[in-house]
Coordinates of C-alpha atoms and ligand atoms in Angstrom, one line a residue:
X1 CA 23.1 17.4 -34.8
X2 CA 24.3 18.4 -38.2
X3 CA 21.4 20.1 -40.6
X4 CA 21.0 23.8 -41.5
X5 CA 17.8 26.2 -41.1
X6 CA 15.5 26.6 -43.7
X7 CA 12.5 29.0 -44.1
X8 CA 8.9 27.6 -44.7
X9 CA 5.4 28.0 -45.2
X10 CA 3.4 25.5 -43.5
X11 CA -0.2 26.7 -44.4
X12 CA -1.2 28.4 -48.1
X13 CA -4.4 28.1 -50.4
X14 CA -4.5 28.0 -53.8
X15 CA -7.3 28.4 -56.8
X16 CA -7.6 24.9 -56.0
X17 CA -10.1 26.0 -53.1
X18 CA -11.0 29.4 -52.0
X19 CA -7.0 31.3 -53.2
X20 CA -6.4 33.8 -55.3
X21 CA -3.3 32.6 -56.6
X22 CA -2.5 29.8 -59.0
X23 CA -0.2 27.2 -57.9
X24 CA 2.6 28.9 -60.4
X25 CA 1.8 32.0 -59.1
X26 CA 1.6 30.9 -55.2
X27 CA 5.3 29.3 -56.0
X28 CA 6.5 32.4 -58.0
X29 CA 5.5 34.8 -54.5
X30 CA 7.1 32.0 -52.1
X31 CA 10.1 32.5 -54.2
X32 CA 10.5 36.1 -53.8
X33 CA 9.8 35.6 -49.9
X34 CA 13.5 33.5 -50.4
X35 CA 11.4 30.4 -48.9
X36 CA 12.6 27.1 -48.9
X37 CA 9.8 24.5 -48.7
X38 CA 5.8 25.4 -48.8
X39 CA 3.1 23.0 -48.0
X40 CA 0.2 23.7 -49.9
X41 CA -2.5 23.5 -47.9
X42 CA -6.3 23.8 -50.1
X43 CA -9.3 22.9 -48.4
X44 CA -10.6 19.3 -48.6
X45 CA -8.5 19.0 -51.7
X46 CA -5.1 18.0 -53.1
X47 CA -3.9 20.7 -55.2
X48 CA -0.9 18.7 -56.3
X49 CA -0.6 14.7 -56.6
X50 CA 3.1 14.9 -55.6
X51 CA 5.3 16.8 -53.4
X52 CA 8.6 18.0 -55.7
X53 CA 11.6 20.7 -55.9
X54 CA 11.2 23.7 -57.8
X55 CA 14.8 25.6 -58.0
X56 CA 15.2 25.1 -54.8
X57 CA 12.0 25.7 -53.1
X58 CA 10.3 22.0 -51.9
X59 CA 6.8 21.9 -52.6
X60 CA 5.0 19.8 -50.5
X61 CA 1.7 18.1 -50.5
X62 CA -0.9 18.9 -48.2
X63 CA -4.7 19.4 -47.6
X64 CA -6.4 21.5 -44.9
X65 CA -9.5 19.1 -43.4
X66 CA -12.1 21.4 -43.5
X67 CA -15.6 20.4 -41.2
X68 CA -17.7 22.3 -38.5
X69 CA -15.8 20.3 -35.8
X70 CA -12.4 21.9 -36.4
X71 CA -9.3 22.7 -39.3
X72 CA -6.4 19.6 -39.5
X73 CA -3.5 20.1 -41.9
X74 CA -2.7 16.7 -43.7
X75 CA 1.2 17.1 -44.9
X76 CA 3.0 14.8 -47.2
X77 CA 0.5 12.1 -47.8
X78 CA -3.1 12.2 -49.1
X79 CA -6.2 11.8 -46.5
X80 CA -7.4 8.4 -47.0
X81 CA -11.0 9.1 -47.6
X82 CA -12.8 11.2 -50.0
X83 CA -14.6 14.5 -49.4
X84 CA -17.3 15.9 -47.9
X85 CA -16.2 14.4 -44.8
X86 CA -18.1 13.4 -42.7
X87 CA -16.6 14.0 -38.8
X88 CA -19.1 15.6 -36.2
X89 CA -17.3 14.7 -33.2
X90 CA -14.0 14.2 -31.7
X91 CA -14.1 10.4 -32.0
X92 CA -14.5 10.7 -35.6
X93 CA -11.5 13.5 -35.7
X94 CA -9.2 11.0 -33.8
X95 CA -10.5 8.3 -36.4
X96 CA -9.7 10.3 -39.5
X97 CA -6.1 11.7 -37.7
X98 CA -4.9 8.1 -37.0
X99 CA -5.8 6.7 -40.4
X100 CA -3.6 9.7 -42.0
X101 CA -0.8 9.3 -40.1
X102 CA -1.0 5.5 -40.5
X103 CA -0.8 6.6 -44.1
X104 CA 2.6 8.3 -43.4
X105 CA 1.3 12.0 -43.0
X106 CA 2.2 14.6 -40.8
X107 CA -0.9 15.8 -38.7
X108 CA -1.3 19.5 -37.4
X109 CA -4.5 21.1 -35.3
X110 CA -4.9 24.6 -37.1
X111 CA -5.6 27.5 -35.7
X112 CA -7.4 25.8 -32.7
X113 CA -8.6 28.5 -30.4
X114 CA -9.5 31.0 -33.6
X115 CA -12.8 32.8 -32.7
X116 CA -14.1 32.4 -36.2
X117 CA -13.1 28.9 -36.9
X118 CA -11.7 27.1 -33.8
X119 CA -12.5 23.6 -32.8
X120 CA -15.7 22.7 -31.8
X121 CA -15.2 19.7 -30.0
X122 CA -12.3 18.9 -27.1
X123 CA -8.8 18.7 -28.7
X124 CA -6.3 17.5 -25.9
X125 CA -6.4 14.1 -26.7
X126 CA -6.7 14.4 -30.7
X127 CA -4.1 12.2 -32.3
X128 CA -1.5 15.1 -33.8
X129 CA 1.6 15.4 -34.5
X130 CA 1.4 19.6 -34.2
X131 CA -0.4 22.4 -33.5
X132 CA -1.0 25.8 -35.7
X133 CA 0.0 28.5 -32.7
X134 CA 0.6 31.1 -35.2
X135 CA -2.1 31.9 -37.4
X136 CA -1.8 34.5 -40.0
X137 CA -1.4 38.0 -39.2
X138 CA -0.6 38.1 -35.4
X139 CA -3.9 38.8 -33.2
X140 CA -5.0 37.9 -29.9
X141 CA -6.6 34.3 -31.0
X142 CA -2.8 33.1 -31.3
X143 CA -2.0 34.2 -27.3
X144 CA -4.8 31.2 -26.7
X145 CA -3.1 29.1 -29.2
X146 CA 0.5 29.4 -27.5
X147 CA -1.5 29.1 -23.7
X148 CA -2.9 26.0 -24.7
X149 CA 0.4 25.0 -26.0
X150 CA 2.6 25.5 -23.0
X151 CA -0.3 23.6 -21.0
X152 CA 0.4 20.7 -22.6
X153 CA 3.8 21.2 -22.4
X154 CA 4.0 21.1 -18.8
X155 CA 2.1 18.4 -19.0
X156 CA 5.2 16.1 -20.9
X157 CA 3.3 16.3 -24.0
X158 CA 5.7 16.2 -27.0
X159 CA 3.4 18.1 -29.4
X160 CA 5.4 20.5 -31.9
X161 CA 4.3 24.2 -32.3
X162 CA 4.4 25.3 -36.1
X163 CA 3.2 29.1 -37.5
X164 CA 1.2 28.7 -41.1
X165 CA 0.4 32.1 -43.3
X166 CA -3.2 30.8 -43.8
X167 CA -2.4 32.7 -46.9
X168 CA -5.4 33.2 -49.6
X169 CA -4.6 36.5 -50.7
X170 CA -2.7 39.5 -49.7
X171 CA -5.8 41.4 -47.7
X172 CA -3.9 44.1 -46.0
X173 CA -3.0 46.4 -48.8
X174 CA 0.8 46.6 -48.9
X175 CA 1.3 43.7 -47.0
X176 CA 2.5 40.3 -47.8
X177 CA 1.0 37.9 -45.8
X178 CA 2.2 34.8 -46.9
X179 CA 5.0 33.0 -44.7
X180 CA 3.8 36.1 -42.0
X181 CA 4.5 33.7 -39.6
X182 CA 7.6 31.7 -41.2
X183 CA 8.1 28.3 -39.5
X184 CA 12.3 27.8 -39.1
X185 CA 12.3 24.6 -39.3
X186 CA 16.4 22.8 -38.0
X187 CA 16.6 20.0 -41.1
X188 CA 18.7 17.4 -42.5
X189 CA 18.4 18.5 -46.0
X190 CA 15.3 20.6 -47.8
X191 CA 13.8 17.5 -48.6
X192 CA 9.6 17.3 -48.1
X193 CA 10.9 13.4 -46.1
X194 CA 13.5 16.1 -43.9
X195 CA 10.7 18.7 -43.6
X196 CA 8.1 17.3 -42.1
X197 CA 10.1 15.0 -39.8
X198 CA 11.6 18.1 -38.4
X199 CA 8.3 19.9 -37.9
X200 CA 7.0 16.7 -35.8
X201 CA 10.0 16.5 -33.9
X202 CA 9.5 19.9 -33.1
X203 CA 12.9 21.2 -34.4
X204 CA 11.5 24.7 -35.2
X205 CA 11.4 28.5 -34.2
X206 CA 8.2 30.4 -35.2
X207 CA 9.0 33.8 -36.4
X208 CA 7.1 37.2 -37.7
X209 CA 8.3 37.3 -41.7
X210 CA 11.5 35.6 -43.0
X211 CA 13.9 38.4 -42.9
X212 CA 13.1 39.5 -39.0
X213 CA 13.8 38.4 -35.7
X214 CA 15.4 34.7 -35.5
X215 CA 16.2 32.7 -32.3
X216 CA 19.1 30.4 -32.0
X217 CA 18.6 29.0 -28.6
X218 CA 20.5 25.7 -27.4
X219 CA 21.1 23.9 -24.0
X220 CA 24.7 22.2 -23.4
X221 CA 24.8 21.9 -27.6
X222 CA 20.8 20.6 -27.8
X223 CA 18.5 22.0 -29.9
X224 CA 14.9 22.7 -30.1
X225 CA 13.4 18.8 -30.4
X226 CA 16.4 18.0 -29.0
X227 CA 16.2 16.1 -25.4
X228 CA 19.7 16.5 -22.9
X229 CA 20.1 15.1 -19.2
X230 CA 20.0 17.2 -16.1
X231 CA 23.2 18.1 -14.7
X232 CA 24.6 20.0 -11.5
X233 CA 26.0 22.8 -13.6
X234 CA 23.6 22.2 -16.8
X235 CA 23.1 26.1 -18.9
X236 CA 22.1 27.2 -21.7
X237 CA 22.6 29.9 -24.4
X238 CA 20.5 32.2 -26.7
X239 CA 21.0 34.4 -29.4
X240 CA 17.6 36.8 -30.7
X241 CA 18.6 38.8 -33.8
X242 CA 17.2 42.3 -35.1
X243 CA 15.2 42.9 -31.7
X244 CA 13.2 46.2 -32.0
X245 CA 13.2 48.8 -29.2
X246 CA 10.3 47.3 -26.6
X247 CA 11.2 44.1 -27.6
X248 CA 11.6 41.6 -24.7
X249 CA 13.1 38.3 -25.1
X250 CA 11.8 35.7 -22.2
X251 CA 13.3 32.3 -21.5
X252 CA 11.8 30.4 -19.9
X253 CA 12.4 26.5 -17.9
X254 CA 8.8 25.3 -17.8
X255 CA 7.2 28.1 -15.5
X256 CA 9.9 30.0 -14.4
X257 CA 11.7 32.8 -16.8
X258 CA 15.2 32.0 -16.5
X259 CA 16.1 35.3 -18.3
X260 CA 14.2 38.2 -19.9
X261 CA 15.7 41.3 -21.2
X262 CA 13.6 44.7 -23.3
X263 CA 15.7 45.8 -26.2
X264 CA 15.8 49.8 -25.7
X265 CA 17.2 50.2 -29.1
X266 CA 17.4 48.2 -32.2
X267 CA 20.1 45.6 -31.0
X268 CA 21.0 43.5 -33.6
X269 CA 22.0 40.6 -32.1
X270 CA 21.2 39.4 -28.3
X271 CA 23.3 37.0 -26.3
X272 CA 22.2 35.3 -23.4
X273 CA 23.2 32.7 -20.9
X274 CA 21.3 31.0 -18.2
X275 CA 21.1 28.0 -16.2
X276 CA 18.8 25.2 -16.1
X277 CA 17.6 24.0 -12.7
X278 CA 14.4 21.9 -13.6
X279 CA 13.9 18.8 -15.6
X280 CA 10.9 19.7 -18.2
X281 CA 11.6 21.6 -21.0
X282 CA 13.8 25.3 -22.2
X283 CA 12.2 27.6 -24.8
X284 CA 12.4 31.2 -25.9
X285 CA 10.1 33.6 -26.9
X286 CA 10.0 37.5 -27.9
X287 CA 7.3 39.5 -27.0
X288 CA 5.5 43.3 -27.6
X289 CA 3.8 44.8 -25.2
X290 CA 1.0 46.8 -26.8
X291 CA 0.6 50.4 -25.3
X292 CA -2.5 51.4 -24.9
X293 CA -2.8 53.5 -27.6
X294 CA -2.0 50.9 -30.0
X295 CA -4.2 48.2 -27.6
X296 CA -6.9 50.7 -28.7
X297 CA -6.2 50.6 -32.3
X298 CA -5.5 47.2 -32.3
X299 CA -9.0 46.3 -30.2
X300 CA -11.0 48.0 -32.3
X301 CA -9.9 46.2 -35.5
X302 CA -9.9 42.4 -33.9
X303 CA -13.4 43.7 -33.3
X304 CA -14.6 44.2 -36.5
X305 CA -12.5 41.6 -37.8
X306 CA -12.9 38.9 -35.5
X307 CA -16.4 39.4 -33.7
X308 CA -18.5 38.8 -37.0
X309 CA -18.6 35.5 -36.8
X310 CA -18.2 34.5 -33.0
X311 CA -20.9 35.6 -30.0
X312 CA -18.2 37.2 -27.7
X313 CA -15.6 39.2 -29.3
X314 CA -11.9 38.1 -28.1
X315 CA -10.3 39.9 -25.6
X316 CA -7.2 42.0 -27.0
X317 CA -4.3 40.6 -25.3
X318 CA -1.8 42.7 -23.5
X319 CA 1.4 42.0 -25.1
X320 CA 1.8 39.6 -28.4
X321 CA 4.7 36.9 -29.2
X322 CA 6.5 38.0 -32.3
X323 CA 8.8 34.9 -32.2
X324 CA 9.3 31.9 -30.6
X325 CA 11.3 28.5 -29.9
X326 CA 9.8 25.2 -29.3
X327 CA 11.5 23.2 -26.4
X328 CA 14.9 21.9 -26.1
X329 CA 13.7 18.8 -23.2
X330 CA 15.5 18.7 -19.8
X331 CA 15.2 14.7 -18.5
X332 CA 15.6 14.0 -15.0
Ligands
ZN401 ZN1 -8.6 26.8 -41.4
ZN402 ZN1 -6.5 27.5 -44.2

């Protein structure tokens, strides 16, 4: 497939809800994170009428669906109904979902396990087009998000995996969290139209910040969103760039890890090849253990930052994903 990769944002407020930034000012700091399209994201509101190109960068429309029951991102074409909304269950959710997408928009489940602000209602059989795994600074809420994920995966289901910043402001002093994830997304062009179609068709890789670790994984040519027929002597390649010491790429063919391999220096670049036995799906990923030290560290903070608002604090997960591929499918 021809195209290129270009670097997004699929999740960012604005002054137009509860941001700090003004649109200008939210475009002027996706700029010097060298993005290529944002999707601006404000709570039950459209901050802009029209998604456009600014030097370069594609701004597109968007609106974060913002009720008790659960968060959707809207992308590329406004809800169809005015705010406050009113959805208290998941019939009303699927309602709602369908009648955006009918309306040409892209549909995305955010953040759906978050213990703050998950979904309140069942989710499997919501009407979307993609699901948030990657929410804002990596935590343990996301390892429930990307579980969830590769259950419905083994299960046939063609739902994309996307990473949004949630960005509203940069909380962590000396950090910039917006595009911390950055969605990759494989694209015709940097249109919004080329965008979102590659989001939905799950032709992206999920990665920490733009300038770190990217995987370029492929089966037989195929690319993530791509599908390719099983064959005899079918395999597959991967390349992870600027892996950290302790960093352990995994590929997997629906349950079974194909390959793995822990960096034990900075390597920066990783080739692999592997073979493909099942039909189902080949994807990548790149994880960090946590040692307990740090699991400490890191426990105690989720804690404070997490448990406010939920009844049982999460569980600090062992190890954390620090990027990831969605599927290249394997048909019978
Ligand atoms: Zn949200
Ligand atoms: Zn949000």
């Amino acid at each position: 497939m021809s195209g290129k990769w270009y670097w997004g944002d699929t999740h960012l407020h604005t002054t137009g809800s509860d941001g700090a930034l003004r649109l200008y000012e939210l475009i002027a700091k996706a700029k010097k994170n060298s993005l290529d399209w944002i999707i601006v994201t404000d709570h039950n509101f459209n901050s802009i009428e029209k998604s456009y190109s600014s030097e370069g960068l594609t701004v597109i429309q968007g609106q974060e669906i913002t009720v008790e029951a659960g968060h959707v991102n809207i992308w590329g074409a406004k809800v169809p109904a005015e705010p406050p909304y009113d959805i208290p269950d998941e019939k009303a959710y699927a309602d709602i979902m369908e009648k955006c997408r009918n309306a040409g928009a892209t549909v995305c489940l955010n953040h759906p396990f978050c213990s703050q602000c998950g979904f309140r209602i069942p989710i499997d059989n919501l009407p979307a087009d993609c699901v948030e795994v990657w929410n804002t600074i990596q935590h343990s809420d996301n390892v429930r998000n990307l579980n969830w994920w590769v259950n419905q995966l083994k299960q046939g289901r063609h739902i994309a995996a996307v990473g949004g910043s949630d960005f509203h402001r940069d909380q962590v002093k000396r950090v910039d969290m917006m595009a911390m994830p950055t969605t990759v997304t494989h694209a015709e062009s940097n249109t919004p139209e080329a965008i979102l179609k590659a989001l939905r068709e799950g032709r992206s890789v999920i990665t920490c910040k733009p300038e770190t670790s990217m995987i370029y994984l492929s089966v037989d040519g195929a690319l993530p969103g791509d599908t390719v027929p099983l064959s005899a002597s079918l395999k597959g390649s991967c390349k992870a760039t600027k892996l950290l010491p302790g960093f352990e790429l995994k590929i997997f063919n629906n349950d079974s890890m194909v390959y793995s391999h822990k960096a034990k220096f900075f390597e920066k670049v990783h080739t692999a090849e592997f073979s493909i036995t099942q039909p189902g799906f080949v994807r990548a990923e790149i994880d960090v253990k946590l040692a307990s030290p740090v699991k400490k560290i890191f426990g105690a903070a989720e804690s404070k930052y997490l448990a406010p608002r939920c009844e049982t604090p999460p569980e600090t997960a062992d190890e954390l994903f620090w990027a990831f591929t969605n599927p290249v499918w394997i048909e019978e």
